Short mmCIF file of C-alpha atoms and ligand atoms in Angstrom, two decimals:
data_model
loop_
_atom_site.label_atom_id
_atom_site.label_comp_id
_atom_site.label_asym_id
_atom_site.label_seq_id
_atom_site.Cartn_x
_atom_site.Cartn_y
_atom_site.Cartn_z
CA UNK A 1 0.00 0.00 0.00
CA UNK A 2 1.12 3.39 -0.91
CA UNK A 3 0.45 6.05 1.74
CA UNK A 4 0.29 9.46 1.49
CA UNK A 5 3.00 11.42 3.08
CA UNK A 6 2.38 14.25 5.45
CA UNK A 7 5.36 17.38 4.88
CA UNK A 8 5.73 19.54 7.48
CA UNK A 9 2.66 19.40 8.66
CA UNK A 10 1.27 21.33 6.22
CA UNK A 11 1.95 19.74 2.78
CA UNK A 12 1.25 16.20 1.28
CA UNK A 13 3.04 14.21 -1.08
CA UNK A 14 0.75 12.11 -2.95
CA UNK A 15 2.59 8.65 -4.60
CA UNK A 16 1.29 7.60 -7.94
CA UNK A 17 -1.26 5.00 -6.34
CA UNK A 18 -2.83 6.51 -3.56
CA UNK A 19 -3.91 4.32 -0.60
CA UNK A 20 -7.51 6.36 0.29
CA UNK A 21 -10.01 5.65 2.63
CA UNK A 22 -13.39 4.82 2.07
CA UNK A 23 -17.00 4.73 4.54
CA UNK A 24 -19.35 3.47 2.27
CA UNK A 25 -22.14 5.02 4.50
CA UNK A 26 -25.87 4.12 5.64
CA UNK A 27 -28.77 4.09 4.22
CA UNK A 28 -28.10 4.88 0.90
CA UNK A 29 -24.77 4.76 1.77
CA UNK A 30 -23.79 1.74 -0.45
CA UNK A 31 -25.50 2.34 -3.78
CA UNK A 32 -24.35 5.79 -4.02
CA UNK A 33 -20.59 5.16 -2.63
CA UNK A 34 -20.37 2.27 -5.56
CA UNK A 35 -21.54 4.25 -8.50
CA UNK A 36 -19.16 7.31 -7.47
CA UNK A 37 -16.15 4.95 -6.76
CA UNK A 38 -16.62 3.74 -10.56
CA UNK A 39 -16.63 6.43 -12.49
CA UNK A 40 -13.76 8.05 -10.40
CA UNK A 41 -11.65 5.09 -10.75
CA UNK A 42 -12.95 5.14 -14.39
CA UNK A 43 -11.99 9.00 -14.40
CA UNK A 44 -8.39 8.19 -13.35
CA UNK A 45 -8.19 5.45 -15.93
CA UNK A 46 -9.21 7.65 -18.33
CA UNK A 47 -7.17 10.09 -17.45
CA UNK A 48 -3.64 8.26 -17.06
CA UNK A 49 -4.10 4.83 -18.42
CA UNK A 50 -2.03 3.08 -15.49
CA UNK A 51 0.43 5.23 -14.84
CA UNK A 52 -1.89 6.27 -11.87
CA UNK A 53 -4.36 4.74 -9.64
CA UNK A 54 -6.30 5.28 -6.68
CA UNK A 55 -6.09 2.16 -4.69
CA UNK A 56 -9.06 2.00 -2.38
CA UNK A 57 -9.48 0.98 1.68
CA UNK A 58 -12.64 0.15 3.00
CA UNK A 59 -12.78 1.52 6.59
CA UNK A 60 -15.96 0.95 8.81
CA UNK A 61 -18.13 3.49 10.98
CA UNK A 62 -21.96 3.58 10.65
CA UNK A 63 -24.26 0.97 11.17
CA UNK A 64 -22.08 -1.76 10.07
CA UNK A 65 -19.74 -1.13 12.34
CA UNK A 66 -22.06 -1.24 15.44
CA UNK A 67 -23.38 -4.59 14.56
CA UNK A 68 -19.82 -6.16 14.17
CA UNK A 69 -18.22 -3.69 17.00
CA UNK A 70 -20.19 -2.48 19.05
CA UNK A 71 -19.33 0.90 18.15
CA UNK A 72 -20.39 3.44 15.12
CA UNK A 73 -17.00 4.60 14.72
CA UNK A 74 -14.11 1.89 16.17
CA UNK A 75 -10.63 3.19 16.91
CA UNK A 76 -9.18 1.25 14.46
CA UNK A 77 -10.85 3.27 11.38
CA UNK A 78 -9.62 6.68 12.88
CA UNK A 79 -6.46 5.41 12.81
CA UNK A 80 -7.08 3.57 9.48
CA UNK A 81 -8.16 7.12 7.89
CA UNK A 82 -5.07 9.04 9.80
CA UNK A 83 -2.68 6.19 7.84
CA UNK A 84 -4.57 7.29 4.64
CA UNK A 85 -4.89 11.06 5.09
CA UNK A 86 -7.60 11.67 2.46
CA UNK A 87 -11.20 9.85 2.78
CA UNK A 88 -14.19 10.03 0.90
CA UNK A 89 -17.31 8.47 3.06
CA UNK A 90 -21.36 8.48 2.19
CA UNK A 91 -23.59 9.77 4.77
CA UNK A 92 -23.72 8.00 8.51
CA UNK A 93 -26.81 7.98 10.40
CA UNK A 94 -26.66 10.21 13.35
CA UNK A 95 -26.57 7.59 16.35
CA UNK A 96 -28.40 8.04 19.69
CA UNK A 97 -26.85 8.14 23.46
CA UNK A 98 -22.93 7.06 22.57
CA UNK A 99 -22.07 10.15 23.99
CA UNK A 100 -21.42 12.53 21.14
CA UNK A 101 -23.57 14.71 19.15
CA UNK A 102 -22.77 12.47 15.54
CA UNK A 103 -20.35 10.95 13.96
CA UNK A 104 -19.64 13.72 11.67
CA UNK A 105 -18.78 16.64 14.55
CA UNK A 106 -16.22 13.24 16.00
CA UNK A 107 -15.07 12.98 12.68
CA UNK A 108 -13.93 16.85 11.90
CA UNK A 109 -12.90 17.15 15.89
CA UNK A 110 -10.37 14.15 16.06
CA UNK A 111 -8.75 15.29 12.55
CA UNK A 112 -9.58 19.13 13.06
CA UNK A 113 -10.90 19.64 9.81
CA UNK A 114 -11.64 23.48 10.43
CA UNK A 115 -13.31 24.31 7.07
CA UNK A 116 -16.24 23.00 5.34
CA UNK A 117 -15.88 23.47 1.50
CA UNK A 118 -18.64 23.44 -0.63
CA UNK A 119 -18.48 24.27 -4.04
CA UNK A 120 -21.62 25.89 -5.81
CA UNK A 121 -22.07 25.56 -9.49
CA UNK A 122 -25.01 25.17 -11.83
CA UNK A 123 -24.94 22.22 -14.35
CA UNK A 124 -27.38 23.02 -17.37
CA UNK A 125 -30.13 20.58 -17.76
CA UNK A 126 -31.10 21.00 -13.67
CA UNK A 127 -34.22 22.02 -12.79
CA UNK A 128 -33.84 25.54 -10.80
CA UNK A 129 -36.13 27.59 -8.88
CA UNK A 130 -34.64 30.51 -10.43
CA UNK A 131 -34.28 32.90 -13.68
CA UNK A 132 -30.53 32.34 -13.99
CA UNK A 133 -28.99 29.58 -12.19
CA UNK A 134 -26.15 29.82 -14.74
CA UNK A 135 -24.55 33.11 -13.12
CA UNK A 136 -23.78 31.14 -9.56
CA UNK A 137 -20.59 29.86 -9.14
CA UNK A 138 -19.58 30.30 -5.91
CA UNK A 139 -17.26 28.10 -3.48
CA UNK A 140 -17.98 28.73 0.52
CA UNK A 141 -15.38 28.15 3.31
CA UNK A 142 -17.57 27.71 6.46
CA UNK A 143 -15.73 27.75 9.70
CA UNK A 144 -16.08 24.57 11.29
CA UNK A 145 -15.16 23.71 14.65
CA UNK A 146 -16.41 27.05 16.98
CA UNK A 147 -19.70 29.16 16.91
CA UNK A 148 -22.89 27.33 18.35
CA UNK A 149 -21.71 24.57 16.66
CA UNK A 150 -19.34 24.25 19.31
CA UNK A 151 -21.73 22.43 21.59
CA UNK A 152 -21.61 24.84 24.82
CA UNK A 153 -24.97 24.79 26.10
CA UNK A 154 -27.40 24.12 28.82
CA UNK A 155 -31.10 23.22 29.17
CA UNK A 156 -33.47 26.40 30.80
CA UNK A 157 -33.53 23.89 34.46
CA UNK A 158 -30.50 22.57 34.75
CA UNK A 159 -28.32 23.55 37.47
CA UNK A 160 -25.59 24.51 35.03
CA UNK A 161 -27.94 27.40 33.65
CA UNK A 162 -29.29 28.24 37.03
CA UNK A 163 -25.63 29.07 38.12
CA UNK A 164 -24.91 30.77 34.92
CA UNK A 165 -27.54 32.42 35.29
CA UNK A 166 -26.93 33.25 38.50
CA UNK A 167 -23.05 34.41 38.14
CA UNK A 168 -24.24 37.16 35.07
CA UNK A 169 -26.65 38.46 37.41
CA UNK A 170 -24.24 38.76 40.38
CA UNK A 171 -21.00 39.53 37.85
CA UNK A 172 -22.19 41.79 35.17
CA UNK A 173 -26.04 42.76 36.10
CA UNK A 174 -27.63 40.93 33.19
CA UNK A 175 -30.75 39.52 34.29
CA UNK A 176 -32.40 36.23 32.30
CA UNK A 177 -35.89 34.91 33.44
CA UNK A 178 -35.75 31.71 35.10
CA UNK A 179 -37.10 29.61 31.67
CA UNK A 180 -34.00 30.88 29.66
CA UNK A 181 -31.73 27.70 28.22
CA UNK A 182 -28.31 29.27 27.49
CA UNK A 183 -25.75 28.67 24.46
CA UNK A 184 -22.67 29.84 24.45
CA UNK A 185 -20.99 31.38 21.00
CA UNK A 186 -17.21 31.11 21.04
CA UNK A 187 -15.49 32.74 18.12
CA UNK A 188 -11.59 32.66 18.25
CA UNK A 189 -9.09 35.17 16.21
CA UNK A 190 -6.43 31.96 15.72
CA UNK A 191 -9.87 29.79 14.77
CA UNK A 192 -11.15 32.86 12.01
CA UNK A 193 -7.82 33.52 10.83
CA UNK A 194 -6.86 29.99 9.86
CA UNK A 195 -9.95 29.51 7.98
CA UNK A 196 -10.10 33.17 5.89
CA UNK A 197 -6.60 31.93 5.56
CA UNK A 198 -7.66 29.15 3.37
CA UNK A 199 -10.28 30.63 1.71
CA UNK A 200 -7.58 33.19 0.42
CA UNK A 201 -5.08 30.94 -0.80
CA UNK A 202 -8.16 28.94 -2.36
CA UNK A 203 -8.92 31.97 -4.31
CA UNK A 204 -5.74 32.73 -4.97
CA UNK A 205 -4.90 29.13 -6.57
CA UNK A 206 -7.87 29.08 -7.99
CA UNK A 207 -7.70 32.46 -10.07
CA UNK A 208 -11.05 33.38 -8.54
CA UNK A 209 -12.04 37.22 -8.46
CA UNK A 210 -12.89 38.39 -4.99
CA UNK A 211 -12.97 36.49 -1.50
CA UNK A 212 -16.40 37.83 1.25
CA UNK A 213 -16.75 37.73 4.76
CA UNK A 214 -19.87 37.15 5.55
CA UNK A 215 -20.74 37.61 9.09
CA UNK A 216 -23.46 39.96 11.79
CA UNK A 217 -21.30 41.69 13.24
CA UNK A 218 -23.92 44.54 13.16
CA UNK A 219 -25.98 42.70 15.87
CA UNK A 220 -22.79 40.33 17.41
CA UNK A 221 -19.84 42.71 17.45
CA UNK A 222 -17.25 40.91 19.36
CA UNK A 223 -18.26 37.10 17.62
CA UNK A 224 -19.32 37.82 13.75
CA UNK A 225 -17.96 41.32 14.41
CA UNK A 226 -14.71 40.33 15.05
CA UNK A 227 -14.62 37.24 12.64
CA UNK A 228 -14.63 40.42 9.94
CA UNK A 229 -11.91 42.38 11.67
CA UNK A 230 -9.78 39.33 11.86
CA UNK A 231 -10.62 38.49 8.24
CA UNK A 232 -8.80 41.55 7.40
CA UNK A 233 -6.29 41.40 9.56
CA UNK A 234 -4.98 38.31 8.62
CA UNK A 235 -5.17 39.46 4.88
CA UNK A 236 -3.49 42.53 5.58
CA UNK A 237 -0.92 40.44 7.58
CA UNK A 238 -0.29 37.70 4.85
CA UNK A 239 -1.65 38.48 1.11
CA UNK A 240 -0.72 42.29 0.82
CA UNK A 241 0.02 41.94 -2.73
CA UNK A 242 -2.47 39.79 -3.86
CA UNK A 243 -5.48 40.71 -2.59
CA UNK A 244 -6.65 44.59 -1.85
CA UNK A 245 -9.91 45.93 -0.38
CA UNK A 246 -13.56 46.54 -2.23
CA UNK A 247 -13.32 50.41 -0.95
CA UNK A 248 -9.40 50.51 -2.31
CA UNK A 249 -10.68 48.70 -5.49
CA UNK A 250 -13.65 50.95 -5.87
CA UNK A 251 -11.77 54.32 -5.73
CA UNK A 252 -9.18 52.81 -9.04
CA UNK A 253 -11.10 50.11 -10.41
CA UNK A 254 -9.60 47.66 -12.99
CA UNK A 255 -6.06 48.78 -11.69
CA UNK A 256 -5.25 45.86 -10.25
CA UNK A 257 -7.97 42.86 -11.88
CA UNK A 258 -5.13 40.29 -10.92
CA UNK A 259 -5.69 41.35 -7.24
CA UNK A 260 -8.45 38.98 -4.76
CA UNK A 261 -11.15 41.85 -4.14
CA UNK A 262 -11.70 41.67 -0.04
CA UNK A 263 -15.78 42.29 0.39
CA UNK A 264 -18.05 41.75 3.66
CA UNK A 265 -21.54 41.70 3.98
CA UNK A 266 -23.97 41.25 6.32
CA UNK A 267 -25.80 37.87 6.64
CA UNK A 268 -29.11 39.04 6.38
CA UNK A 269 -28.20 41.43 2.95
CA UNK A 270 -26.28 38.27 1.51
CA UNK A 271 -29.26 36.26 1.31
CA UNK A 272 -30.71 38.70 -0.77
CA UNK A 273 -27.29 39.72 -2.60
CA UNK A 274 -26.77 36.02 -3.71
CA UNK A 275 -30.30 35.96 -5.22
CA UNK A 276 -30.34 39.28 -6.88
CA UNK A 277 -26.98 39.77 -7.56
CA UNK A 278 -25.17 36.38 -8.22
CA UNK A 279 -22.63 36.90 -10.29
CA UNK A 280 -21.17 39.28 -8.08
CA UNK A 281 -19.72 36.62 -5.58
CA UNK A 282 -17.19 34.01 -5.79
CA UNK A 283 -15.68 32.93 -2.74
CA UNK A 284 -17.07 33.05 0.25
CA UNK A 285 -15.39 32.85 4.07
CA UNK A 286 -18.05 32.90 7.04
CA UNK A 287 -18.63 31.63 10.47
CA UNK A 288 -20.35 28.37 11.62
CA UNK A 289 -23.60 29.14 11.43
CA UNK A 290 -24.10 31.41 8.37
CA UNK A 291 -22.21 29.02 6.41
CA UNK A 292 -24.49 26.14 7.54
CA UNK A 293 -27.26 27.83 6.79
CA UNK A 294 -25.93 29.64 3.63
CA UNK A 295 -24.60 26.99 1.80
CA UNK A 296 -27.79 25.18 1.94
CA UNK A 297 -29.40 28.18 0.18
CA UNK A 298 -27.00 28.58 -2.80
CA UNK A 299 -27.59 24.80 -3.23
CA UNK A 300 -31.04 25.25 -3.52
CA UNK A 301 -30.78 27.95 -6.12
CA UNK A 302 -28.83 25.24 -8.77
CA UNK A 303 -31.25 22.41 -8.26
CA UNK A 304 -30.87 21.27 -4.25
CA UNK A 305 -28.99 18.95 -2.18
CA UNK A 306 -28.35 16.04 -3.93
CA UNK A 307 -26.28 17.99 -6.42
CA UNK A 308 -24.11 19.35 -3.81
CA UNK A 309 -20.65 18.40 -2.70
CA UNK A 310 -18.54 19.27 0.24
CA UNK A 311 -15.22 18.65 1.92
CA UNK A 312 -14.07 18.72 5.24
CA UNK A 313 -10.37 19.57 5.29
CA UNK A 314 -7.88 20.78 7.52
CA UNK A 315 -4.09 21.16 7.25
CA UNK A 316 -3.83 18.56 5.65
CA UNK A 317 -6.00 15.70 6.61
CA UNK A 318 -9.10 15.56 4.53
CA UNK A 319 -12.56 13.95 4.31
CA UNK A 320 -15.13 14.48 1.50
CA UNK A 321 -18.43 14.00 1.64
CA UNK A 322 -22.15 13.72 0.09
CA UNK A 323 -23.39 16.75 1.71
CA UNK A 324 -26.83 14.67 2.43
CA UNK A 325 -28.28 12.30 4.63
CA UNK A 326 -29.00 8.91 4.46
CA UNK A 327 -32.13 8.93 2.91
CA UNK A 328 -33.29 5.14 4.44
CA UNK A 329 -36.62 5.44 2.42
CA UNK A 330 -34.44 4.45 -0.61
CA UNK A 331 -31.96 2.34 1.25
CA UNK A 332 -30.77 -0.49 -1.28
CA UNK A 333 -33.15 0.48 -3.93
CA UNK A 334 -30.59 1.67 -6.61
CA UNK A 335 -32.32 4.79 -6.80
CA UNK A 336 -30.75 7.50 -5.67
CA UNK A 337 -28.60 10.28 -7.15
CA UNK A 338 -25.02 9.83 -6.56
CA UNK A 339 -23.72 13.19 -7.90
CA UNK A 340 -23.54 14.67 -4.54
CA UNK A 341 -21.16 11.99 -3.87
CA UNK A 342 -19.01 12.06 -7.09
CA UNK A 343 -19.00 15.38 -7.19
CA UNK A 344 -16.76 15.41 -4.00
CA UNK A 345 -14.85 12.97 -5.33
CA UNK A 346 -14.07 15.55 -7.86
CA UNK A 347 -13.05 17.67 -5.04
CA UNK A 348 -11.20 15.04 -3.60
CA UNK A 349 -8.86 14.53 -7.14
CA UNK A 350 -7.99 17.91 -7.29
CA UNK A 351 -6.90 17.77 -3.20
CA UNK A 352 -4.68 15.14 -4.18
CA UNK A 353 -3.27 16.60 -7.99
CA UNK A 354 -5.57 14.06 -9.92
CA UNK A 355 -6.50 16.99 -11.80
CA UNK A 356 -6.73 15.43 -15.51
CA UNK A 357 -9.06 13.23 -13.73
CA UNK A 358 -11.06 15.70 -12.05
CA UNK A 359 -11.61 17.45 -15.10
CA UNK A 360 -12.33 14.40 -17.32
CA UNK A 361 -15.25 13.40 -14.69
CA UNK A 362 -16.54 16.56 -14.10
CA UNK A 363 -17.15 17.41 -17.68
CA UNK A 364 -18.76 13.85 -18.15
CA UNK A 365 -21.35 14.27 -15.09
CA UNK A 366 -21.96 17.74 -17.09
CA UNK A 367 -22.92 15.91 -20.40
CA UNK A 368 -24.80 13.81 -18.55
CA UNK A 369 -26.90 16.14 -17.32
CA UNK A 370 -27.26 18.16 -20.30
CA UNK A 371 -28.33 15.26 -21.86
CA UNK A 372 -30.80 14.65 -19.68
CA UNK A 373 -29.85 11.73 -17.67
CA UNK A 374 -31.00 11.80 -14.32
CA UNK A 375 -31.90 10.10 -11.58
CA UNK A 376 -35.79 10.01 -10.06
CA UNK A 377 -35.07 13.01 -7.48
CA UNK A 378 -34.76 15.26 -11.06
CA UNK A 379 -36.71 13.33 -13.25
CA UNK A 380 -39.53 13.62 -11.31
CA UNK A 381 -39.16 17.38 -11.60
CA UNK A 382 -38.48 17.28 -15.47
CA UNK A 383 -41.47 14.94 -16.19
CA UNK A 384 -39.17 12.45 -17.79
CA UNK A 385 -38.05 8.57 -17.28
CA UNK A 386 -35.55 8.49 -14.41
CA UNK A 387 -32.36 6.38 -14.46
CA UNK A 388 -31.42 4.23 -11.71
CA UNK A 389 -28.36 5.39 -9.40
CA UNK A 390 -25.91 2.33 -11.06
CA UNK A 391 -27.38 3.68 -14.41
CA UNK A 392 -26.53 7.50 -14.33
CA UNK A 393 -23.37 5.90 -12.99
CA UNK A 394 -22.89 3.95 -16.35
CA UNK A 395 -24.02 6.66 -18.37
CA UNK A 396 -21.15 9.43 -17.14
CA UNK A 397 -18.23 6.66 -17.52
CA UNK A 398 -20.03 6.13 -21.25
CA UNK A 399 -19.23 9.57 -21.74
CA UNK A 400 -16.02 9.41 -20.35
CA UNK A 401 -14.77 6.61 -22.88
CA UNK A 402 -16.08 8.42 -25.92
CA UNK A 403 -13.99 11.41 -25.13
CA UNK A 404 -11.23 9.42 -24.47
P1 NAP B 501 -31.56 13.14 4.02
O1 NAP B 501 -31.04 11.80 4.29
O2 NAP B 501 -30.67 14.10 3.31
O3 NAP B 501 -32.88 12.92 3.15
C1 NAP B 501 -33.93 13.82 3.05
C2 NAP B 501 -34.56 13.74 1.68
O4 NAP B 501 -33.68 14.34 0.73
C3 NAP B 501 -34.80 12.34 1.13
O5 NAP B 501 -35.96 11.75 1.63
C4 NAP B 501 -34.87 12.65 -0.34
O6 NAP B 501 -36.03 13.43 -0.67
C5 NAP B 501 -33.75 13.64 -0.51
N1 NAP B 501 -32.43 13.07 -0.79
C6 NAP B 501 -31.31 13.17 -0.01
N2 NAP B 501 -30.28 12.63 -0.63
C7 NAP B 501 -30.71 12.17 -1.82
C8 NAP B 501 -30.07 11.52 -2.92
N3 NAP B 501 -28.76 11.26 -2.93
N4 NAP B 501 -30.83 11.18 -3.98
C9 NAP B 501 -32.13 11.46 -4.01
N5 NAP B 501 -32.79 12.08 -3.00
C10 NAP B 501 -32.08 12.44 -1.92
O7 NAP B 501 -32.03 13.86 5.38
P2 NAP B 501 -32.72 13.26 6.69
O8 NAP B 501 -33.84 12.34 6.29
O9 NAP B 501 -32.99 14.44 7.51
O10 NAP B 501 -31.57 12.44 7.43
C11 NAP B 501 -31.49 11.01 7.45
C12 NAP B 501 -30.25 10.59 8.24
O11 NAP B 501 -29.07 11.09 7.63
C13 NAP B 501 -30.22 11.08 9.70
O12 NAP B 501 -29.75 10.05 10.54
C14 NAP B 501 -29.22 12.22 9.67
O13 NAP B 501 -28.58 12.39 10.90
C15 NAP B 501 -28.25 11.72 8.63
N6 NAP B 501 -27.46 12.78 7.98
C16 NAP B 501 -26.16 12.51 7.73
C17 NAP B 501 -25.37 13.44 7.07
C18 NAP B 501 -23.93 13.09 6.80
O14 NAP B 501 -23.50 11.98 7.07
N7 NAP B 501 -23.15 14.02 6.25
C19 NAP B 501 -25.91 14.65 6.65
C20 NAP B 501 -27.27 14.90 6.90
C21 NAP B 501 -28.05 13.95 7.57
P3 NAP B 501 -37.44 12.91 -1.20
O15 NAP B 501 -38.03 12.18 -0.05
O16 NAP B 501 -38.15 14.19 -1.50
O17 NAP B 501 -37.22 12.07 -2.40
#
């Protein structure tokens, strides 16, 4: 088996047959994790005859691996997925009473992968609620471990709230009714600054025009507030000469159309920007929450969830995933789509310089689509005959080997 190498902790070197980890997932898990495997694997065929493969480990969490371990997510696949580095898993049921909150939040704590990435693009041929789905392309960086998210809170009767309660009353004069649960919104400058670090050098790799903090700082000055401030600190601090301000770029535009143009805007006005003025955005950095809720939004404006892929990286250790759930209605049916999935597979060549690959699929999944081949959760939509999940599957690699 041929690892990938960790650098400094902070770089990877990637051999030319990649040992990567796979969770097939639950629920739809399976069907959807075996279509996307084959057309990457058909993708890096494609694209380097041989000279490159992805060779692929099976790792359990989920439901399987209660019933044979008595736990959703055994030691021995963290440590199988640290070996690996990169890992691509389907969606995991959110288990009851093991004593975290889901498998997911265990999974981006234990290999602190601090930003959620998900990509935002519209493929022709999708159903959208919208006029012009076409002008979104947009990428968003959500912060990932702090904010809400972070898991700090108490139920309205506990005794933890009653003290709390108690100490802001005593301490700072702030008086909550007895009924009030409490939450607790931690936002961190080393936290914001490493991910509006990566959203930065995203852009920048990426040749993408402008980079937005979204936050509320309006309302939340010293949490979203300061998540702004340290944006452009950290900016100021690190990418002087390649990115500049929206104020700087406004008073000389076009002077410097190489530059990353630094925006923020408030959560509430980006809903509305992002509707009404699409094209204007690119990349987006944000907090927790507004990226949660956010990125769920601009997925819905290019045809929903099941078209929309995500990645859960950190410095280097990296998991991609189906951004949905398990669906169990259509558990083992063949049915569902499994672009979601392949599509962060796409993410998940380019991570690792398969980019030939990436490419090759991505186009293919494109042609598919344009050609109308989809799976029920579009067809349906579109009024037309809907392919099974192994079907769309075969139909993208089809396209593949005619380009080829
Ligand atoms: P869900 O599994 O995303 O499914 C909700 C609905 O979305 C489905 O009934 C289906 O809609 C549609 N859908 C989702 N993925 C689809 C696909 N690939 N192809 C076609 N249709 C798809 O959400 P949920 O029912 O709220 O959650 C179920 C379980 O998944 C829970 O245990 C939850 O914790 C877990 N979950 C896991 C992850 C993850 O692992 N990343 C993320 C979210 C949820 P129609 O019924 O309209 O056809």
């Amino acid at each position: 088996m041929s690892y990938i190498q960790v650098k400094d902790a902070s770089e990877i070197q990637v051999p030319t047959n990649p040992t990567i980890a796979y969770i097939e997932g639950d629920g739809i898990g399976p069907d959807i994790s075996k279509a996307a495997m084959a057309m990457i694997n058909a993708s890096v065929e494609m694209a380097y005859h041989g000279q490159k493969v992805i060779e692929w480990k099976r790792v359990m969490a989920g439901d399987e691996a209660y019933e044979t371990t008595g736990k959703h997510l055994p030691q021995e696949s963290l440590e199988e997925i640290k070996r690996c580095v990169v890992a691509i898993k389907g969606p995991l049921t959110t288990p009851v009473g093991e004593g975290f909150r889901s498998l997911n939040v265990t999974l981006r704590q234990y290999f602190d992968l601090y930003a959620n990435v998900r990509p935002v693009k519209y493929f022709p041929g999708v159903p959208s609620p919208v006029k012009e789905p076409e002008k979104m392309d947009m990428v968003v960086f959500r912060e990932n471990t702090e904010d809400l998210y972070a898991g700090i809170e108490w139920k309205y009767d506990s005794d933890e709230a009653k003290r709390l309660r108690h100490y802001l009353e005593e301490s700072f004069g702030v008086k909550l009714t007895d009924d009030t649960g409490i939450g607790i919104k931690p936002i961190s400058r080393y936290k914001s600054q490493r991910l509006v670090r990566k959203a930065i050098q995203y852009a920048i790799n990426n040749r993408r025009k402008s980079v937005t903090l979204v936050h509320k700082g309006n309302i939340m000055k010293y949490t979203e507030g300061a998540f702004k401030e340290w944006g452009y600190e950290i900016a100021r601090k690190e990418f002087a000469d390649s990115t500049i301000t929206e104020d700087e770029y406004l008073k000389s535009p076009g002077t410097a159309s190489w530059k990353i143009v630094l925006k923020d805007r408030i959560t509430d006005n980006m809903f509305q920007q992002v509707l009404t003025r699409t094209s204007e955005y690119d990349v987006i950095a944000t907090t927790n929450l507004n990226g949660d809720y956010l990125s769920d939004a601009l997925a819905a404006q290019v045809g929903g969830l099941g078209l929309a892929p995500g990645a859960n990286i950190g410095d280097v250790y990296a998991i991609f995933e189906a951004v949905h759930g398990t669906a169990p209605k259509y558990a083992g049916m063949d049915v569902a789509n499994p672009t979601s999935l392949t599509l962060s597979g796409v993410m998940m060549l380019n991570y690792i310089g398969f980019k030939e690959a990436a490419e090759i699929l991505e186009a293919a999944i494109h042609e598919a689509y344009q050609d109308q081949k989809v799976t029920q959760d579009l067809a349906r939509q579109m009024n037309i005959k809907p392919l099974k999940c192994s079907e769309f599957g075969e139909e993208v690699i089809k396209r593949m080997i005619a380009k080829s």
